[in-house]
Amino acid sequence: MNEANGYYDPITYQVTQQEEGWTVKAVLDRKLKLSKRMRVRLKTVENGITLNGEACYLSKPVRAGDVVAIRMEQETSDDILPQDIPLHILYEDEQLLVVSKPAGLIVHPTSGHYLNTLANGVVYYWQAKGEKYRFRPIHRLDQDTSGVLAIAKNAYAHQMVSEQLKKGTVDKLYHAIVFGCPDPAEGTVNAPIDRNPENPHERIVIECGAHAITHYSTERVFIDAALVKVRLETGRTHQIRVHMKYIGHSIIGDQFYGIARPNESREERHQWIGRQALHASLLAFDHPISGERLVLEAPLPQDMSELITRLEQLDETER
């Protein structure tokens, strides 16, 4: 990263023979996939958009071999206090930082909760390396959900991956340990989700809600429990937790969306893990610059592995 003069390294595209005669705007739109909002923003930046290193009109035609470039000003998250929090980094380059978030860690500071978040740790990490970025999570994980989380280092990278999320080309796989054994063993939950009118903090399946689709498949079966793999087609708040409850297989340890009247054995299992047994195990998307498919994985954390061990031991005892 070249931080000279308060700018990041430019992002470039070299015009091909097939694109000769296009305008600079066409290259920005079709090849760099620049949003209208970002294009307008870059026009206010000195040399934010250049052709062969020089400022240009967007209507200017290009020739084969020309280089269209954009450059962005450095940004920082001055409203986030740096805090030394250990990070488990899965991948990092000049565009992205991908971490494995532990359970119990909130992603972003909220009103009255300014410290002990992932954002505090990431800002500290960047400052310690002498780097300047703004904290831009591409997606979110609940406080008590662990696993893969991607952070963009600039507005362009954030836009490019966010567009993939909207198009449904990002693969998001989770593992959950649920009560009961789903029947059928694999299937799709297509049920709209919205806030509970009686409790704004809770989401429920409701006819007038937002479109929500969850695919699941059972990987292991225990006595009155199962390890399931879940793939999200949409990304509604608390979607997996709400959908699994909806089909009668709430996640073990989920005190908010858990079973309403657990029997004694289920109540005991709720205490075997200190949070919902839900883990974002895989995130895959196209790199915002190279287009290469990135596949980032995080193994099951210790508390979920220990829960599986206890369920295995219970199986052996009750056989």
Coordinates of C-alpha atoms in Angstrom, one line a residue:
M1 CA 0.0 0.0 0.0
N2 CA 1.3 3.4 -1.0
E3 CA -0.1 6.0 1.4
A4 CA 1.8 9.0 -0.1
N5 CA -0.2 12.2 -0.2
G6 CA -3.2 10.7 1.6
Y7 CA -4.3 8.3 -1.2
Y8 CA -4.3 4.6 -1.7
D9 CA -2.7 2.9 -4.6
P10 CA -4.9 3.4 -7.7
I11 CA -7.1 0.6 -9.1
T12 CA -6.5 0.3 -12.8
Y13 CA -7.9 -1.3 -15.9
Q14 CA -6.1 -1.6 -19.3
V15 CA -8.4 -1.2 -22.3
T16 CA -8.4 -4.1 -24.8
Q17 CA -8.8 -4.0 -28.6
Q18 CA -12.4 -5.0 -28.3
E19 CA -13.1 -2.0 -26.1
E20 CA -11.5 0.6 -28.3
G21 CA -13.9 3.5 -28.9
W22 CA -15.7 3.1 -25.6
T23 CA -15.9 6.1 -23.3
V24 CA -14.1 6.4 -20.0
K25 CA -17.5 6.2 -18.4
A26 CA -18.3 3.0 -20.2
V27 CA -15.1 1.4 -18.9
L28 CA -15.9 2.5 -15.4
D29 CA -19.4 1.1 -15.6
R30 CA -18.8 -2.1 -17.4
K31 CA -15.3 -3.2 -16.4
L32 CA -14.6 -1.6 -13.0
K33 CA -18.3 -2.0 -12.1
L34 CA -18.2 1.5 -10.5
S35 CA -21.5 2.5 -9.0
K36 CA -23.0 5.9 -9.9
R37 CA -22.6 7.0 -6.3
M38 CA -18.9 6.2 -6.3
R39 CA -18.4 7.7 -9.7
V40 CA -19.8 11.0 -8.5
R41 CA -17.7 10.8 -5.3
L42 CA -14.5 10.2 -7.2
K43 CA -15.2 13.2 -9.5
T44 CA -14.7 15.4 -6.4
V45 CA -11.3 13.8 -5.6
E46 CA -8.2 15.3 -7.3
N47 CA -7.2 12.9 -10.0
G48 CA -9.9 10.5 -8.7
I49 CA -10.5 9.3 -12.2
T50 CA -7.7 9.4 -14.8
L51 CA -6.8 8.2 -18.3
N52 CA -3.2 7.3 -18.8
G53 CA -2.4 9.2 -15.6
E54 CA -4.2 12.4 -16.4
A55 CA -7.5 13.9 -15.4
C56 CA -10.1 13.4 -18.1
Y57 CA -13.7 13.9 -19.1
L58 CA -15.8 10.7 -18.7
S59 CA -17.1 11.2 -22.3
K60 CA -13.5 10.8 -23.7
P61 CA -13.1 7.8 -26.0
V62 CA -10.4 5.3 -25.1
R63 CA -8.0 3.3 -27.3
A64 CA -6.5 -0.1 -26.9
G65 CA -3.7 -0.1 -24.3
D66 CA -5.0 3.0 -22.5
V67 CA -5.2 2.7 -18.7
V68 CA -8.2 3.9 -16.8
A69 CA -7.6 4.4 -13.1
I70 CA -9.4 5.4 -10.0
R71 CA -7.8 6.4 -6.7
M72 CA -9.4 7.0 -3.3
E73 CA -8.5 9.1 -0.4
Q74 CA -7.4 7.4 2.8
E75 CA -10.1 7.0 5.4
T76 CA -10.1 6.2 9.1
S77 CA -12.7 5.2 11.7
D78 CA -11.9 8.1 14.1
D79 CA -15.1 7.4 16.0
I80 CA -13.9 3.9 17.0
L81 CA -11.5 3.6 19.9
P82 CA -8.5 1.3 19.2
Q83 CA -8.2 -1.6 21.6
D84 CA -5.8 -4.5 21.7
I85 CA -8.0 -7.5 21.0
P86 CA -6.5 -10.6 19.5
L87 CA -7.6 -11.3 15.9
H88 CA -7.6 -14.7 14.1
I89 CA -6.8 -13.5 10.6
L90 CA -7.8 -15.9 7.8
Y91 CA -6.9 -13.7 4.8
E92 CA -5.5 -10.2 4.2
D93 CA -4.4 -8.0 1.3
E94 CA -4.7 -4.4 0.3
Q95 CA -8.5 -4.7 -0.3
L96 CA -9.7 -7.1 2.3
L97 CA -9.3 -8.4 5.9
V98 CA -11.1 -11.6 6.7
V99 CA -11.2 -12.9 10.3
S100 CA -12.6 -15.7 12.3
K101 CA -14.8 -13.9 14.9
P102 CA -15.1 -15.6 18.3
A103 CA -18.5 -16.0 19.9
G104 CA -19.3 -13.2 22.4
L105 CA -17.7 -10.4 20.4
I106 CA -20.0 -7.7 18.9
V107 CA -19.0 -6.7 15.4
H108 CA -19.4 -2.9 15.7
P109 CA -19.7 -0.4 18.6
T110 CA -23.3 0.6 19.5
S111 CA -24.8 3.2 21.8
G112 CA -23.5 2.5 25.2
H113 CA -21.1 -0.2 24.0
Y114 CA -18.0 1.6 22.7
L115 CA -15.3 -1.0 23.6
N116 CA -14.7 -4.7 23.4
T117 CA -16.0 -5.1 19.8
L118 CA -14.3 -6.5 16.7
A119 CA -14.1 -3.0 15.2
N120 CA -12.0 -1.8 18.2
G121 CA -9.6 -4.7 17.7
V122 CA -9.3 -4.2 13.9
V123 CA -8.7 -0.4 14.2
Y124 CA -6.0 -1.1 16.8
Y125 CA -4.4 -3.7 14.5
W126 CA -4.3 -1.3 11.5
Q127 CA -2.9 1.5 13.6
A128 CA -0.2 -0.7 15.1
K129 CA 0.9 -1.4 11.5
G130 CA 0.8 2.3 10.6
E131 CA -2.1 1.7 8.1
K132 CA -5.2 3.9 7.6
Y133 CA -8.5 2.3 6.8
R134 CA -12.1 2.7 7.7
F135 CA -13.8 -0.3 9.4
R136 CA -16.3 -1.6 6.8
P137 CA -17.7 -5.0 7.6
I138 CA -19.2 -6.5 4.4
H139 CA -21.7 -8.5 6.4
R140 CA -22.6 -9.1 10.0
L141 CA -22.6 -12.0 12.5
D142 CA -24.7 -12.0 15.7
Q143 CA -22.7 -11.4 18.9
D144 CA -22.9 -15.1 19.9
T145 CA -22.3 -16.5 16.4
S146 CA -18.7 -17.4 15.6
G147 CA -16.9 -17.7 12.3
V148 CA -15.8 -16.1 9.1
L149 CA -16.4 -12.4 8.7
A150 CA -15.1 -10.2 5.8
I151 CA -14.1 -6.5 6.1
A152 CA -13.4 -4.2 3.2
K153 CA -10.5 -1.8 3.4
N154 CA -12.0 0.8 1.0
A155 CA -15.3 1.8 -0.5
Y156 CA -14.6 0.2 -3.8
A157 CA -13.9 -3.3 -2.3
H158 CA -17.0 -2.9 -0.1
Q159 CA -19.2 -2.1 -3.2
M160 CA -17.9 -4.9 -5.3
V161 CA -18.5 -7.6 -2.6
S162 CA -21.8 -6.1 -1.5
E163 CA -23.0 -6.3 -5.1
Q164 CA -22.2 -10.0 -5.1
L165 CA -24.2 -10.4 -1.9
K166 CA -27.2 -8.7 -3.5
K167 CA -26.9 -11.0 -6.6
G168 CA -26.7 -14.1 -4.4
T169 CA -23.3 -15.2 -5.7
V170 CA -21.6 -15.2 -2.3
D171 CA -21.6 -18.6 -0.7
K172 CA -22.3 -18.5 3.1
L173 CA -22.2 -21.9 4.9
Y174 CA -22.9 -22.3 8.6
H175 CA -22.9 -25.2 11.0
A176 CA -25.5 -25.5 13.8
I177 CA -26.2 -28.0 16.4
V178 CA -30.0 -28.3 16.8
F179 CA -32.6 -30.1 19.0
G180 CA -34.1 -33.1 17.3
C181 CA -33.3 -34.7 14.0
P182 CA -34.7 -32.8 11.0
D183 CA -37.1 -34.9 8.8
P184 CA -36.5 -34.8 5.9
A185 CA -32.8 -34.8 6.6
E186 CA -32.2 -32.0 4.1
G187 CA -34.5 -29.4 2.8
T188 CA -35.3 -25.7 2.2
V189 CA -37.1 -23.3 4.5
N190 CA -38.9 -20.6 2.4
A191 CA -40.6 -18.5 4.9
P192 CA -40.7 -14.6 5.2
I193 CA -39.2 -12.9 8.3
D194 CA -39.9 -9.6 10.0
R195 CA -39.9 -8.1 13.4
N196 CA -42.3 -9.4 16.0
P197 CA -44.9 -6.6 16.4
E198 CA -45.0 -7.4 20.1
N199 CA -41.2 -7.4 20.5
P200 CA -39.1 -5.3 18.1
H201 CA -35.9 -7.1 19.1
E202 CA -37.3 -10.5 18.0
R203 CA -37.8 -11.7 14.4
I204 CA -40.5 -14.1 13.5
V205 CA -41.9 -15.9 10.4
I206 CA -44.8 -13.7 9.3
E207 CA -46.7 -13.6 6.1
C208 CA -46.0 -9.9 5.4
G209 CA -42.3 -10.3 6.1
A210 CA -39.2 -10.1 3.9
H211 CA -38.4 -12.9 1.5
A212 CA -36.1 -15.4 3.3
I213 CA -34.7 -18.8 2.1
T214 CA -32.5 -21.2 4.1
H215 CA -31.2 -24.5 2.9
Y216 CA -30.1 -27.2 5.4
S217 CA -28.7 -30.7 5.4
T218 CA -28.0 -33.0 8.3
E219 CA -24.4 -34.1 8.7
R220 CA -24.6 -36.1 12.0
V221 CA -27.4 -37.4 14.1
F222 CA -27.4 -37.9 17.9
I223 CA -30.1 -38.7 20.4
D224 CA -32.6 -35.8 20.1
A225 CA -30.0 -33.6 18.4
A226 CA -28.2 -33.1 15.1
L227 CA -25.3 -31.3 13.5
V228 CA -26.7 -29.5 10.4
K229 CA -25.0 -27.6 7.6
V230 CA -26.9 -24.5 6.6
R231 CA -26.6 -22.4 3.4
L232 CA -28.2 -19.0 3.3
E233 CA -29.8 -17.8 0.0
T234 CA -30.9 -14.5 1.7
G235 CA -29.4 -12.7 4.7
R236 CA -32.2 -11.6 7.0
T237 CA -31.4 -10.7 10.7
H238 CA -31.4 -13.9 12.8
Q239 CA -32.5 -15.9 9.8
I240 CA -31.0 -19.3 10.6
R241 CA -32.1 -19.1 14.3
V242 CA -35.7 -18.1 13.3
H243 CA -36.0 -20.6 10.5
M244 CA -34.7 -23.5 12.6
K245 CA -37.1 -22.7 15.3
Y246 CA -39.9 -22.4 12.7
I247 CA -39.3 -26.0 11.6
G248 CA -39.2 -27.3 15.2
H249 CA -35.4 -27.6 15.5
S250 CA -34.1 -24.6 17.5
I251 CA -30.4 -24.3 18.0
I252 CA -29.0 -25.7 21.3
G253 CA -27.9 -22.9 23.6
D254 CA -30.1 -20.2 21.9
Q255 CA -31.8 -18.6 24.9
F256 CA -33.7 -16.1 22.7
Y257 CA -35.1 -18.4 20.0
G258 CA -34.9 -21.6 22.0
I259 CA -37.7 -23.9 22.8
A260 CA -40.5 -22.3 24.8
R261 CA -41.0 -25.2 27.2
P262 CA -38.0 -27.5 27.2
N263 CA -38.2 -30.8 29.0
E264 CA -35.6 -31.7 31.6
S265 CA -33.1 -33.2 29.2
R266 CA -33.3 -30.4 26.7
E267 CA -33.0 -27.8 29.5
E268 CA -29.7 -29.5 30.5
R269 CA -28.3 -29.4 27.0
H270 CA -29.1 -25.7 26.8
Q271 CA -26.5 -25.3 29.6
W272 CA -23.8 -27.3 27.8
I273 CA -22.8 -24.3 25.7
G274 CA -22.9 -20.7 26.7
R275 CA -24.4 -19.4 23.5
Q276 CA -26.3 -20.6 20.4
A277 CA -24.4 -23.4 18.7
L278 CA -24.0 -21.6 15.4
H279 CA -20.8 -21.1 13.4
A280 CA -20.1 -19.4 10.1
S281 CA -17.8 -22.1 8.7
L282 CA -17.3 -20.8 5.1
L283 CA -17.5 -17.7 3.1
A284 CA -16.7 -17.6 -0.7
F285 CA -16.8 -14.7 -3.1
D286 CA -14.9 -13.2 -6.0
H287 CA -12.0 -10.9 -5.2
P288 CA -13.0 -7.3 -5.9
I289 CA -9.9 -6.7 -8.0
S290 CA -8.6 -9.9 -9.4
G291 CA -11.9 -11.7 -9.7
E292 CA -10.3 -14.8 -8.3
R293 CA -12.7 -16.9 -6.2
L294 CA -11.8 -16.7 -2.5
V295 CA -12.9 -19.5 -0.2
L296 CA -12.3 -18.8 3.4
E297 CA -13.0 -21.4 6.1
A298 CA -13.0 -21.5 9.9
P299 CA -13.1 -24.8 11.8
L300 CA -15.7 -25.4 14.5
P301 CA -14.6 -23.6 17.7
Q302 CA -13.8 -25.5 20.9
D303 CA -17.2 -25.0 22.6
M304 CA -19.1 -26.5 19.7
S305 CA -16.6 -29.4 19.4
E306 CA -17.0 -30.0 23.1
L307 CA -20.8 -30.0 22.7
I308 CA -20.6 -32.6 20.0
T309 CA -18.4 -34.7 22.3
R310 CA -21.0 -34.5 25.1
L311 CA -23.7 -35.6 22.7
E312 CA -21.6 -38.5 21.5
Q313 CA -21.1 -39.6 25.1
L314 CA -24.8 -39.3 25.8
D315 CA -25.4 -41.5 22.8
E316 CA -23.1 -44.2 24.2
T317 CA -24.7 -44.0 27.6
E318 CA -28.3 -44.3 26.4
R319 CA -27.6 -47.1 23.9

